[in-house]
mmCIF file of C-alpha atoms and ligand atoms in Angstrom:
data_model
loop_
_atom_site.group_PDB
_atom_site.id
_atom_site.type_symbol
_atom_site.label_atom_id
_atom_site.label_comp_id
_atom_site.label_asym_id
_atom_site.label_seq_id
_atom_site.Cartn_x
_atom_site.Cartn_y
_atom_site.Cartn_z
ATOM 1 C CA MET Z 1 34.026 10.328 15.372
ATOM 2 C CA THR Z 2 32.897 7.382 13.053
ATOM 3 C CA ALA Z 3 31.501 8.255 9.626
ATOM 4 C CA PRO Z 4 27.722 7.789 9.254
ATOM 5 C CA THR Z 5 26.557 4.558 7.719
ATOM 6 C CA ARG Z 6 25.914 5.100 3.834
ATOM 7 C CA VAL Z 7 22.651 3.614 3.013
ATOM 8 C CA THR Z 8 21.388 3.391 -0.583
ATOM 9 C CA VAL Z 9 17.524 3.234 -0.920
ATOM 10 C CA LEU Z 10 16.395 1.856 -4.149
ATOM 11 C CA GLY Z 11 12.887 2.790 -4.932
ATOM 12 C CA ALA Z 12 11.081 5.825 -3.848
ATOM 13 C CA GLY Z 13 7.551 4.508 -3.662
ATOM 14 C CA ILE Z 14 5.936 4.616 -0.277
ATOM 15 C CA LEU Z 15 8.153 1.809 1.227
ATOM 16 C CA GLY Z 16 11.428 3.313 0.144
ATOM 17 C CA ALA Z 17 10.356 6.684 0.989
ATOM 18 C CA ALA Z 18 9.340 6.016 4.646
ATOM 19 C CA THR Z 19 12.598 3.917 5.229
ATOM 20 C CA ALA Z 20 14.841 6.528 3.838
ATOM 21 C CA HIS Z 21 12.948 9.180 6.047
ATOM 22 C CA HIS Z 22 13.639 7.100 9.289
ATOM 23 C CA LEU Z 23 17.159 6.363 8.253
ATOM 24 C CA ALA Z 24 17.933 9.919 7.935
ATOM 25 C CA ARG Z 25 16.276 10.932 10.928
ATOM 26 C CA ARG Z 26 18.492 8.237 12.674
ATOM 27 C CA GLY Z 27 21.601 10.067 11.229
ATOM 28 C CA ALA Z 28 22.440 7.600 8.210
ATOM 29 C CA HIS Z 29 23.970 9.032 5.172
ATOM 30 C CA VAL Z 30 21.161 8.236 2.828
ATOM 31 C CA THR Z 31 21.013 8.133 -0.896
ATOM 32 C CA VAL Z 32 17.483 7.657 -2.600
ATOM 33 C CA ILE Z 33 17.481 6.235 -6.186
ATOM 34 C CA ASP Z 34 14.441 5.651 -8.285
ATOM 35 C CA ALA Z 35 14.291 4.698 -11.910
ATOM 36 C CA ASP Z 36 11.180 7.178 -12.060
ATOM 37 C CA THR Z 37 9.060 4.715 -14.217
ATOM 38 C CA ARG Z 38 6.008 6.721 -12.747
ATOM 39 C CA ASN Z 39 3.364 4.603 -14.491
ATOM 40 C CA ALA Z 40 4.494 1.489 -12.921
ATOM 41 C CA ARG Z 41 4.565 2.848 -9.419
ATOM 42 C CA SER Z 42 2.176 1.020 -7.292
ATOM 43 C CA THR Z 43 1.959 3.953 -4.721
ATOM 44 C CA THR Z 44 0.397 6.156 -7.303
ATOM 45 C CA ALA Z 45 -2.294 3.645 -8.437
ATOM 46 C CA SER Z 46 -3.125 2.701 -4.842
ATOM 47 C CA PHE Z 47 -6.727 2.555 -3.529
ATOM 48 C CA ALA Z 48 -4.732 3.356 -0.232
ATOM 49 C CA CYS Z 49 -7.265 2.210 2.444
ATOM 50 C CA VAL Z 50 -5.377 2.132 5.794
ATOM 51 C CA ASN Z 51 -6.544 -1.032 7.411
ATOM 52 C CA GLY Z 52 -6.172 -3.896 9.838
ATOM 53 C CA SER Z 53 -9.467 -5.270 9.064
ATOM 54 C CA ALA Z 54 -8.908 -7.113 5.740
ATOM 55 C CA LYS Z 55 -6.253 -9.557 7.477
ATOM 56 C CA THR Z 56 -7.257 -12.869 9.248
ATOM 57 C CA ASP Z 57 -3.818 -14.453 9.260
ATOM 58 C CA PRO Z 58 -2.529 -14.033 12.648
ATOM 59 C CA GLY Z 59 1.045 -12.666 11.953
ATOM 60 C CA LEU Z 60 -0.412 -10.366 9.303
ATOM 61 C CA SER Z 61 -3.221 -9.130 11.451
ATOM 62 C CA ALA Z 62 -0.766 -8.339 14.238
ATOM 63 C CA LEU Z 63 1.389 -6.600 11.774
ATOM 64 C CA ASN Z 64 -1.475 -4.494 10.229
ATOM 65 C CA ASP Z 65 -3.068 -3.618 13.685
ATOM 66 C CA ARG Z 66 0.462 -2.095 14.455
ATOM 67 C CA ALA Z 67 0.761 -0.303 11.371
ATOM 68 C CA VAL Z 68 -2.485 1.271 11.773
ATOM 69 C CA GLU Z 69 -1.459 2.281 15.492
ATOM 70 C CA GLU Z 70 1.738 3.588 13.931
ATOM 71 C CA TYR Z 71 -0.446 5.911 11.831
ATOM 72 C CA ARG Z 72 -2.223 7.107 14.730
ATOM 73 C CA ARG Z 73 1.024 7.736 16.588
ATOM 74 C CA ILE Z 74 2.406 10.008 14.003
ATOM 75 C CA THR Z 75 -0.851 11.622 12.603
ATOM 76 C CA HIS Z 76 -0.096 14.830 14.179
ATOM 77 C CA THR Z 77 3.218 14.887 12.111
ATOM 78 C CA LEU Z 78 1.668 14.125 8.774
ATOM 79 C CA GLY Z 79 -1.442 16.550 9.082
ATOM 80 C CA GLU Z 80 -5.139 15.956 8.130
ATOM 81 C CA ALA Z 81 -4.257 15.815 4.319
ATOM 82 C CA ALA Z 82 -2.111 12.517 4.488
ATOM 83 C CA VAL Z 83 -4.494 10.103 6.643
ATOM 84 C CA ARG Z 84 -7.904 10.194 7.806
ATOM 85 C CA PHE Z 85 -9.485 7.480 10.135
ATOM 86 C CA THR Z 86 -13.049 7.569 8.680
ATOM 87 C CA GLY Z 87 -13.625 3.656 9.414
ATOM 88 C CA GLN Z 88 -14.737 1.320 6.811
ATOM 89 C CA HIS Z 89 -18.122 -0.332 5.876
ATOM 90 C CA PHE Z 90 -17.736 -3.926 4.273
ATOM 91 C CA VAL Z 91 -21.205 -4.668 2.543
ATOM 92 C CA ALA Z 92 -21.911 -8.242 1.975
ATOM 93 C CA THR Z 93 -24.649 -8.856 -0.493
ATOM 94 C CA ASP Z 94 -23.957 -12.704 -1.280
ATOM 95 C CA PRO Z 95 -23.148 -15.774 0.873
ATOM 96 C CA ASP Z 96 -19.391 -15.592 0.094
ATOM 97 C CA SER Z 97 -19.046 -12.062 1.203
ATOM 98 C CA LEU Z 98 -21.376 -12.574 4.228
ATOM 99 C CA ARG Z 99 -18.846 -15.278 5.471
ATOM 100 C CA ILE Z 100 -15.941 -12.989 4.839
ATOM 101 C CA ALA Z 101 -17.705 -10.159 6.686
ATOM 102 C CA GLU Z 102 -18.278 -12.514 9.702
ATOM 103 C CA GLN Z 103 -14.748 -13.754 9.674
ATOM 104 C CA ARG Z 104 -13.156 -10.419 9.700
ATOM 105 C CA VAL Z 105 -15.448 -8.957 12.453
ATOM 106 C CA ASN Z 106 -14.628 -12.036 14.734
ATOM 107 C CA ALA Z 107 -11.083 -11.889 13.920
ATOM 108 C CA ALA Z 108 -11.077 -8.181 14.432
ATOM 109 C CA ARG Z 109 -12.841 -8.273 17.713
ATOM 110 C CA SER Z 110 -10.773 -10.967 19.111
ATOM 111 C CA ARG Z 111 -7.627 -9.171 18.500
ATOM 112 C CA GLY Z 112 -9.337 -5.948 20.137
ATOM 113 C CA TYR Z 113 -8.795 -4.165 16.739
ATOM 114 C CA GLY Z 114 -12.730 -3.207 16.793
ATOM 115 C CA GLY Z 115 -15.442 -4.468 14.228
ATOM 116 C CA GLU Z 116 -19.061 -5.155 14.324
ATOM 117 C CA ILE Z 117 -21.934 -6.182 12.344
ATOM 118 C CA LEU Z 118 -24.613 -3.623 11.937
ATOM 119 C CA PRO Z 119 -28.065 -3.652 11.377
ATOM 120 C CA VAL Z 120 -28.504 -3.119 7.418
ATOM 121 C CA ASP Z 121 -30.515 -0.110 7.865
ATOM 122 C CA ALA Z 122 -27.566 1.648 9.635
ATOM 123 C CA LEU Z 123 -25.799 1.975 6.228
ATOM 124 C CA ARG Z 124 -28.730 3.941 4.771
ATOM 125 C CA GLU Z 125 -28.269 6.641 7.715
ATOM 126 C CA ARG Z 126 -24.509 6.795 7.570
ATOM 127 C CA GLU Z 127 -24.048 6.939 3.807
ATOM 128 C CA PRO Z 128 -27.270 8.458 2.506
ATOM 129 C CA HIS Z 129 -26.421 8.746 -1.135
ATOM 130 C CA LEU Z 130 -25.582 4.977 -1.669
ATOM 131 C CA ARG Z 131 -28.156 2.766 -3.263
ATOM 132 C CA LEU Z 132 -27.559 -0.833 -3.825
ATOM 133 C CA ASP Z 133 -29.267 -3.074 -6.367
ATOM 134 C CA THR Z 134 -29.285 -5.979 -4.042
ATOM 135 C CA PRO Z 135 -30.364 -5.599 -0.308
ATOM 136 C CA PRO Z 136 -27.179 -6.220 1.693
ATOM 137 C CA LEU Z 137 -27.300 -9.580 4.024
ATOM 138 C CA ALA Z 138 -24.789 -7.652 6.381
ATOM 139 C CA VAL Z 139 -22.802 -4.694 6.981
ATOM 140 C CA ALA Z 140 -19.581 -4.977 8.848
ATOM 141 C CA TRP Z 141 -18.155 -1.740 10.195
ATOM 142 C CA PHE Z 142 -14.437 -1.341 11.224
ATOM 143 C CA PRO Z 143 -14.153 2.129 13.093
ATOM 144 C CA SER Z 144 -10.321 2.007 13.008
ATOM 145 C CA ASP Z 145 -9.809 1.760 9.320
ATOM 146 C CA GLY Z 146 -9.356 4.737 7.169
ATOM 147 C CA TRP Z 147 -7.594 5.985 4.179
ATOM 148 C CA ALA Z 148 -4.108 7.974 3.216
ATOM 149 C CA ASP Z 149 -3.007 10.074 0.446
ATOM 150 C CA PRO Z 150 -0.084 8.288 -0.736
ATOM 151 C CA GLU Z 151 1.422 11.192 -2.646
ATOM 152 C CA ALA Z 152 1.221 13.423 0.383
ATOM 153 C CA LEU Z 153 2.681 10.845 2.366
ATOM 154 C CA ARG Z 154 5.495 10.195 0.125
ATOM 155 C CA ALA Z 155 6.212 14.016 -0.143
ATOM 156 C CA HIS Z 156 6.191 14.104 3.512
ATOM 157 C CA PHE Z 157 8.795 11.230 4.036
ATOM 158 C CA LEU Z 158 10.972 12.555 1.276
ATOM 159 C CA THR Z 159 11.171 16.192 2.653
ATOM 160 C CA GLY Z 160 14.760 17.209 2.624
ATOM 161 C CA LEU Z 161 15.901 14.089 0.613
ATOM 162 C CA ILE Z 162 17.190 14.400 -3.074
ATOM 163 C CA THR Z 163 15.823 11.517 -5.407
ATOM 164 C CA HIS Z 164 18.413 10.709 -8.018
ATOM 165 C CA HIS Z 165 16.806 9.313 -11.058
ATOM 166 C CA ARG Z 166 18.697 6.194 -12.184
ATOM 167 C CA LYS Z 167 17.875 2.636 -12.794
ATOM 168 C CA ALA Z 168 19.736 0.145 -10.806
ATOM 169 C CA THR Z 169 20.421 -3.261 -12.779
ATOM 170 C CA ALA Z 170 22.719 -5.228 -10.343
ATOM 171 C CA ILE Z 171 24.006 -5.473 -6.595
ATOM 172 C CA SER Z 172 27.131 -7.365 -5.816
ATOM 173 C CA PRO Z 173 29.432 -7.561 -2.761
ATOM 174 C CA THR Z 174 32.675 -5.943 -2.794
ATOM 175 C CA ARG Z 175 36.039 -7.577 -1.505
ATOM 176 C CA SER Z 176 36.130 -4.794 1.253
ATOM 177 C CA GLY Z 177 32.714 -5.939 2.567
ATOM 178 C CA ARG Z 178 30.830 -3.200 0.958
ATOM 179 C CA LEU Z 179 28.158 -3.431 -1.856
ATOM 180 C CA GLN Z 180 28.521 -2.359 -5.339
ATOM 181 C CA ILE Z 181 25.218 -0.957 -7.362
ATOM 182 C CA THR Z 182 25.518 -1.015 -11.090
ATOM 183 C CA PHE Z 183 23.089 1.204 -13.034
ATOM 184 C CA ALA Z 184 21.646 0.891 -16.485
ATOM 185 C CA ASP Z 185 24.237 3.438 -17.887
ATOM 186 C CA GLY Z 186 26.933 1.000 -16.748
ATOM 187 C CA ASP Z 187 27.947 3.273 -13.993
ATOM 188 C CA ARG Z 188 28.682 1.953 -10.606
ATOM 189 C CA THR Z 189 28.716 3.097 -6.873
ATOM 190 C CA GLU Z 190 29.713 1.560 -3.642
ATOM 191 C CA THR Z 191 27.741 1.868 -0.487
ATOM 192 C CA ASP Z 192 27.627 0.200 3.177
ATOM 193 C CA ARG Z 193 23.916 -0.998 2.809
ATOM 194 C CA VAL Z 194 21.223 -1.368 0.285
ATOM 195 C CA VAL Z 195 17.552 -1.366 0.801
ATOM 196 C CA ASN Z 196 15.753 -2.877 -2.263
ATOM 197 C CA ALA Z 197 12.247 -1.245 -2.364
ATOM 198 C CA THR Z 198 11.867 -1.254 -6.026
ATOM 199 C CA GLY Z 199 8.320 -2.902 -5.967
ATOM 200 C CA ALA Z 200 7.472 -4.664 -9.196
ATOM 201 C CA GLY Z 201 11.040 -3.539 -10.578
ATOM 202 C CA ALA Z 202 12.864 -5.806 -7.843
ATOM 203 C CA ALA Z 203 12.843 -8.909 -10.039
ATOM 204 C CA ASP Z 204 14.979 -7.172 -12.825
ATOM 205 C CA ILE Z 205 17.907 -6.267 -10.491
ATOM 206 C CA GLU Z 206 20.649 -9.005 -10.918
ATOM 207 C CA LEU Z 207 21.640 -10.449 -7.362
ATOM 208 C CA PRO Z 208 24.280 -13.135 -6.357
ATOM 209 C CA VAL Z 209 21.490 -14.547 -4.138
ATOM 210 C CA SER Z 210 18.025 -15.789 -4.688
ATOM 211 C CA ARG Z 211 15.203 -13.509 -3.579
ATOM 212 C CA PRO Z 212 11.591 -14.136 -2.596
ATOM 213 C CA PRO Z 213 9.422 -14.718 -5.716
ATOM 214 C CA LEU Z 214 7.325 -11.890 -6.577
ATOM 215 C CA HIS Z 215 3.739 -11.939 -8.192
ATOM 216 C CA VAL Z 216 3.026 -8.805 -9.951
ATOM 217 C CA THR Z 217 -0.654 -8.128 -10.792
ATOM 218 C CA PRO Z 218 -2.430 -5.319 -12.402
ATOM 219 C CA GLY Z 219 -4.277 -2.596 -10.225
ATOM 220 C CA PHE Z 220 -6.690 -0.014 -11.473
ATOM 221 C CA VAL Z 221 -8.198 3.229 -9.863
ATOM 222 C CA VAL Z 222 -10.276 6.143 -10.999
ATOM 223 C CA ALA Z 223 -10.041 9.512 -9.221
ATOM 224 C CA THR Z 224 -13.239 11.400 -9.654
ATOM 225 C CA ASP Z 225 -14.567 14.907 -9.254
ATOM 226 C CA THR Z 226 -18.087 14.666 -7.893
ATOM 227 C CA ALA Z 227 -21.109 17.171 -7.321
ATOM 228 C CA THR Z 228 -21.319 16.247 -3.704
ATOM 229 C CA ASP Z 229 -19.509 14.212 -1.412
ATOM 230 C CA LEU Z 230 -20.747 10.763 -2.154
ATOM 231 C CA VAL Z 231 -19.314 8.703 0.993
ATOM 232 C CA THR Z 232 -17.888 9.807 4.111
ATOM 233 C CA THR Z 233 -16.255 6.610 4.909
ATOM 234 C CA VAL Z 234 -14.583 3.731 2.799
ATOM 235 C CA VAL Z 235 -17.218 1.670 1.532
ATOM 236 C CA ARG Z 236 -16.481 -1.916 -0.028
ATOM 237 C CA THR Z 237 -19.127 -3.772 -1.914
ATOM 238 C CA ARG Z 238 -18.433 -6.679 -4.233
ATOM 239 C CA GLN Z 239 -18.930 -4.176 -7.210
ATOM 240 C CA LEU Z 240 -17.201 -1.102 -5.996
ATOM 241 C CA GLY Z 241 -14.768 -0.016 -3.481
ATOM 242 C CA ILE Z 242 -15.107 3.599 -2.929
ATOM 243 C CA ARG Z 243 -13.673 6.309 -0.510
ATOM 244 C CA PRO Z 244 -13.450 9.997 -0.029
ATOM 245 C CA ASP Z 245 -10.432 11.815 -1.641
ATOM 246 C CA GLY Z 246 -10.949 15.155 -0.430
ATOM 247 C CA SER Z 247 -13.882 17.581 -0.803
ATOM 248 C CA ARG Z 248 -16.148 16.546 -3.636
ATOM 249 C CA ARG Z 249 -13.539 13.847 -4.713
ATOM 250 C CA ALA Z 250 -13.800 9.994 -4.512
ATOM 251 C CA LEU Z 251 -11.609 7.151 -5.581
ATOM 252 C CA LEU Z 252 -12.979 4.075 -7.217
ATOM 253 C CA HIS Z 253 -11.503 0.671 -7.323
ATOM 254 C CA SER Z 254 -12.853 -3.043 -7.870
ATOM 255 C CA HIS Z 255 -10.988 -6.284 -7.476
ATOM 256 C CA ASP Z 256 -12.845 -7.815 -10.582
ATOM 257 C CA ILE Z 257 -11.947 -4.941 -12.763
ATOM 258 C CA ASP Z 258 -8.325 -5.651 -11.673
ATOM 259 C CA ARG Z 259 -8.593 -9.296 -12.692
ATOM 260 C CA LEU Z 260 -10.071 -8.191 -16.024
ATOM 261 C CA PHE Z 261 -6.531 -6.739 -16.990
ATOM 262 C CA ASP Z 262 -5.187 -10.274 -16.851
ATOM 263 C CA HIS Z 263 -7.731 -12.193 -18.394
ATOM 264 C CA ASP Z 264 -9.441 -9.781 -21.215
ATOM 265 C CA GLN Z 265 -6.668 -7.641 -21.711
ATOM 266 C CA THR Z 266 -9.276 -4.868 -21.251
ATOM 267 C CA THR Z 267 -8.078 -1.206 -21.846
ATOM 268 C CA ALA Z 268 -7.992 1.456 -19.278
ATOM 269 C CA GLU Z 269 -10.773 3.575 -20.901
ATOM 270 C CA ARG Z 270 -13.300 0.461 -20.759
ATOM 271 C CA ALA Z 271 -12.269 -0.387 -17.218
ATOM 272 C CA ALA Z 272 -12.942 3.243 -16.135
ATOM 273 C CA GLU Z 273 -16.181 3.308 -17.902
ATOM 274 C CA THR Z 274 -17.101 0.274 -16.021
ATOM 275 C CA LEU Z 275 -16.187 1.607 -12.731
ATOM 276 C CA LEU Z 276 -17.794 5.025 -13.429
ATOM 277 C CA ASN Z 277 -21.061 3.293 -14.540
ATOM 278 C CA ARG Z 278 -21.224 1.409 -11.386
ATOM 279 C CA ALA Z 279 -20.654 4.651 -9.325
ATOM 280 C CA ARG Z 280 -23.397 6.334 -11.055
ATOM 281 C CA ARG Z 281 -25.722 3.581 -10.567
ATOM 282 C CA MET Z 282 -24.949 3.508 -6.827
ATOM 283 C CA PHE Z 283 -25.239 7.071 -6.224
ATOM 284 C CA PRO Z 284 -28.164 8.042 -8.578
ATOM 285 C CA ASP Z 285 -29.049 11.112 -6.983
ATOM 286 C CA ALA Z 286 -25.643 12.462 -6.282
ATOM 287 C CA GLY Z 287 -25.114 14.701 -9.717
ATOM 288 C CA HIS Z 288 -22.075 14.258 -11.935
ATOM 289 C CA ILE Z 289 -19.169 11.984 -11.248
ATOM 290 C CA THR Z 290 -16.421 12.707 -13.672
ATOM 291 C CA PRO Z 291 -13.135 11.204 -14.140
ATOM 292 C CA ARG Z 292 -10.124 13.213 -13.034
ATOM 293 C CA ARG Z 293 -7.256 10.650 -13.261
ATOM 294 C CA ILE Z 294 -7.272 7.201 -14.320
ATOM 295 C CA THR Z 295 -4.288 5.142 -13.061
ATOM 296 C CA ARG Z 296 -3.284 1.689 -14.087
ATOM 297 C CA GLY Z 297 -0.328 0.393 -11.905
ATOM 298 C CA SER Z 298 0.925 -3.034 -10.890
ATOM 299 C CA ARG Z 299 0.724 -4.650 -7.390
ATOM 300 C CA PRO Z 300 3.749 -6.422 -6.360
ATOM 301 C CA THR Z 301 3.141 -9.168 -3.782
ATOM 302 C CA PRO Z 302 5.569 -11.806 -2.582
ATOM 303 C CA ALA Z 303 4.285 -14.975 -3.921
ATOM 304 C CA ASP Z 304 3.014 -16.302 -0.269
ATOM 305 C CA GLY Z 305 1.150 -12.916 0.204
ATOM 306 C CA LYS Z 306 3.510 -11.942 2.960
ATOM 307 C CA PRO Z 307 5.892 -9.030 3.229
ATOM 308 C CA ALA Z 308 9.590 -9.760 2.702
ATOM 309 C CA ILE Z 309 11.459 -7.509 4.811
ATOM 310 C CA GLY Z 310 15.071 -7.485 6.296
ATOM 311 C CA GLU Z 311 18.744 -8.525 5.624
ATOM 312 C CA SER Z 312 19.709 -11.454 3.330
ATOM 313 C CA ALA Z 313 21.316 -14.080 5.300
ATOM 314 C CA ASN Z 314 23.660 -14.689 2.237
ATOM 315 C CA LEU Z 315 24.331 -11.054 1.323
ATOM 316 C CA PRO Z 316 25.346 -9.070 4.345
ATOM 317 C CA GLY Z 317 24.171 -5.477 4.054
ATOM 318 C CA TYR Z 318 21.383 -6.079 1.360
ATOM 319 C CA TYR Z 319 17.763 -5.571 2.755
ATOM 320 C CA GLU Z 320 14.636 -6.537 1.115
ATOM 321 C CA LEU Z 321 11.523 -4.507 1.375
ATOM 322 C CA SER Z 322 8.686 -5.734 -0.448
ATOM 323 C CA ALA Z 323 4.871 -5.812 0.653
ATOM 324 C CA HIS Z 324 1.380 -5.658 -0.494
ATOM 325 C CA SER Z 325 -0.715 -3.385 1.750
ATOM 326 C CA GLY Z 326 2.310 -1.309 1.400
ATOM 327 C CA ILE Z 327 0.326 1.948 2.105
ATOM 328 C CA THR Z 328 -0.859 0.480 5.468
ATOM 329 C CA LEU Z 329 2.413 -0.840 6.376
ATOM 330 C CA ALA Z 330 4.995 1.669 5.191
ATOM 331 C CA PRO Z 331 5.283 4.053 8.164
ATOM 332 C CA LEU Z 332 5.798 1.112 10.593
ATOM 333 C CA LEU Z 333 8.044 -0.988 8.234
ATOM 334 C CA GLY Z 334 10.075 2.240 7.286
ATOM 335 C CA ARG Z 335 10.683 2.653 11.062
ATOM 336 C CA LEU Z 336 11.508 -1.032 11.870
ATOM 337 C CA LEU Z 337 13.814 -1.513 9.189
ATOM 338 C CA ALA Z 338 15.830 1.925 9.809
ATOM 339 C CA THR Z 339 16.186 0.929 13.504
ATOM 340 C CA GLU Z 340 17.367 -2.662 12.427
ATOM 341 C CA ILE Z 341 19.883 -1.438 9.807
ATOM 342 C CA LEU Z 342 21.334 1.008 12.160
ATOM 343 C CA THR Z 343 21.263 -0.646 15.594
ATOM 344 C CA GLU Z 344 20.694 -4.374 14.596
ATOM 345 C CA SER Z 345 17.775 -4.381 17.009
ATOM 346 C CA ARG Z 346 15.170 -6.531 15.413
ATOM 347 C CA ASP Z 347 11.429 -6.318 16.321
ATOM 348 C CA PRO Z 348 9.997 -9.780 16.729
ATOM 349 C CA ILE Z 349 6.951 -8.841 14.895
ATOM 350 C CA LEU Z 350 8.953 -9.046 11.622
ATOM 351 C CA SER Z 351 10.120 -12.630 12.325
ATOM 352 C CA PRO Z 352 7.369 -14.193 10.090
ATOM 353 C CA PHE Z 353 8.424 -12.076 7.303
ATOM 354 C CA ARG Z 354 12.121 -12.566 6.821
ATOM 355 C CA PRO Z 355 13.164 -12.687 3.297
ATOM 356 C CA ASP Z 356 15.039 -16.071 3.484
ATOM 357 C CA ARG Z 357 11.944 -17.902 4.723
ATOM 358 C CA HIS Z 358 11.390 -19.610 1.205
HETATM 359 C C1 FAD Y 401 -5.137 -0.839 -7.206
HETATM 360 C C2 FAD Y 401 -4.437 -1.023 -5.937
HETATM 361 C C3 FAD Y 401 -5.101 -0.787 -4.864
HETATM 362 C C4 FAD Y 401 -4.319 -0.895 -3.734
HETATM 363 N N1 FAD Y 401 -5.019 -0.800 -2.517
HETATM 364 C C5 FAD Y 401 -4.217 -0.722 -1.307
HETATM 365 C C6 FAD Y 401 -5.066 -0.427 -0.036
HETATM 366 O O1 FAD Y 401 -6.129 -0.289 -0.149
HETATM 367 N N2 FAD Y 401 -4.165 -0.471 1.005
HETATM 368 C C7 FAD Y 401 -2.715 -0.663 1.085
HETATM 369 O O2 FAD Y 401 -2.316 -0.548 2.137
HETATM 370 N N3 FAD Y 401 -2.335 -0.967 -0.218
HETATM 371 C C8 FAD Y 401 -2.906 -0.941 -1.262
HETATM 372 N N4 FAD Y 401 -2.188 -1.321 -2.424
HETATM 373 C C9 FAD Y 401 -0.914 -1.759 -2.470
HETATM 374 C C10 FAD Y 401 0.048 -0.563 -2.259
HETATM 375 O O3 FAD Y 401 -0.117 0.441 -3.090
HETATM 376 C C11 FAD Y 401 1.409 -1.170 -2.522
HETATM 377 O O4 FAD Y 401 1.879 -2.188 -1.665
HETATM 378 C C12 FAD Y 401 2.559 -0.144 -2.285
HETATM 379 O O5 FAD Y 401 2.421 1.049 -3.067
HETATM 380 C C13 FAD Y 401 4.058 -0.720 -2.790
HETATM 381 O O6 FAD Y 401 4.893 0.459 -2.643
HETATM 382 P P1 FAD Y 401 6.322 0.233 -3.011
HETATM 383 O O7 FAD Y 401 7.258 1.479 -2.400
HETATM 384 O O8 FAD Y 401 6.753 -1.266 -2.584
HETATM 385 O O9 FAD Y 401 6.251 0.164 -4.512
HETATM 386 P P2 FAD Y 401 6.046 1.383 -5.727
HETATM 387 O O10 FAD Y 401 5.296 2.222 -5.295
HETATM 388 O O11 FAD Y 401 5.797 0.477 -6.777
HETATM 389 O O12 FAD Y 401 7.659 1.918 -5.738
HETATM 390 C C14 FAD Y 401 8.576 1.252 -6.276
HETATM 391 C C15 FAD Y 401 9.623 2.143 -6.843
HETATM 392 O O13 FAD Y 401 10.688 1.707 -7.323
HETATM 393 C C16 FAD Y 401 11.362 2.221 -8.525
HETATM 394 N N5 FAD Y 401 11.965 1.373 -9.208
HETATM 395 C C17 FAD Y 401 11.587 0.159 -9.968
HETATM 396 N N6 FAD Y 401 12.617 -0.485 -10.305
HETATM 397 C C18 FAD Y 401 13.757 0.259 -10.143
HETATM 398 C C19 FAD Y 401 15.189 0.054 -10.453
HETATM 399 N N7 FAD Y 401 15.587 -1.039 -11.214
HETATM 400 N N8 FAD Y 401 16.086 1.056 -10.061
HETATM 401 C C20 FAD Y 401 15.534 1.983 -9.157
HETATM 402 N N9 FAD Y 401 14.180 2.368 -8.989
HETATM 403 C C21 FAD Y 401 13.452 1.345 -9.314
HETATM 404 C C22 FAD Y 401 9.933 2.716 -9.298
HETATM 405 O O14 FAD Y 401 10.122 3.659 -10.158
HETATM 406 C C23 FAD Y 401 9.135 2.913 -8.084
HETATM 407 O O15 FAD Y 401 8.947 4.364 -7.842
HETATM 408 C C24 FAD Y 401 -3.069 -1.012 -3.735
HETATM 409 C C25 FAD Y 401 -2.255 -1.359 -4.844
HETATM 410 C C26 FAD Y 401 -3.008 -1.095 -6.080
HETATM 411 C C27 FAD Y 401 -2.102 -1.187 -7.376
#
């Protein structure tokens, strides 16, 4: 009998966790390693909307649509706590967002993903607590979207696996065709394959090959306790993204607040206050909205905005796994990458996202 392939997964965020899960299920000998820099983990700071509606690039849309399908396929194993298909409202209150809403609906419909422009009054019926300062020009509705609880998902994927807390600093080939990982304390280990799912930390790991350039931008969410359920679906307006986060809980996010961290060096307290004030203005009759958790994280994205996934052509056995929209993509990418590592069967949907495309 041949020994199982030894695979080391660096990074226990959602992408590493999903891949480790599928590798272990397929019989690999998996070691999960995480530097445990919790505040920097993108997964913990995520808005975690599971969606195919936000992409219009054909390759990315196809990938996201399939990733949403993957969630539906495995929902029964994840349980209600981990993912909810509530649908998403995208509310356009200015010409720019109107154009985006129409583009997304047209793209989603043409792919059969599902999307429609609703009569503007419909939002009032569906989300009765919501008040908008500016009347909407259009409300786009994407019934197949939803949201996930990233920590519940991570816990599910890591069940039965031990996470070793160490910081990897370098990966290099050995003479015998294996890979050597060096750690911050100078210790070293050898393995057959390495998956680099270290998110924003990936750029700090020394490699003998070049890797896809990464943009790391700040991201910020506020988890709240609320007197009543503010929304039943994911709602995106220019001012605020809001979604349910369990009973009498909501999650708040806004892209313009994320950008403030870059430009203004704003503080987490100021950003949270702004998001909370926006939420209080948009839900004036809903009673108290108080912060439960304020999370500032980072959003690692390959520079061309597309995931980088697969084996490096110049470093056999070394696999990249880096993506924005990682919550949406993780269950699918984890399964496809594990299959590829252990059987060498490559799914064509990943062709546009190979790490050596640059
Ligand atoms: C505000 C915000 C909103 C978002 N909204 C959405 C959304 O609505 N939908 C969606 O799909 N996605 C969303 N995302 C993106 C999504 O959260 C990320 O794509 C995803 O979490 C990335 O997961 P990851 O596993 O690659 O990285 P991470 O979660 O960052 O995990 C990487 C792990 O690697 C570890 N690590 C780092 N360096 C080393 C090292 N040298 N050695 C060992 N371990 C190391 C870290 O400790 C960390 O645990 C959002 C992100 C943010 C910040």
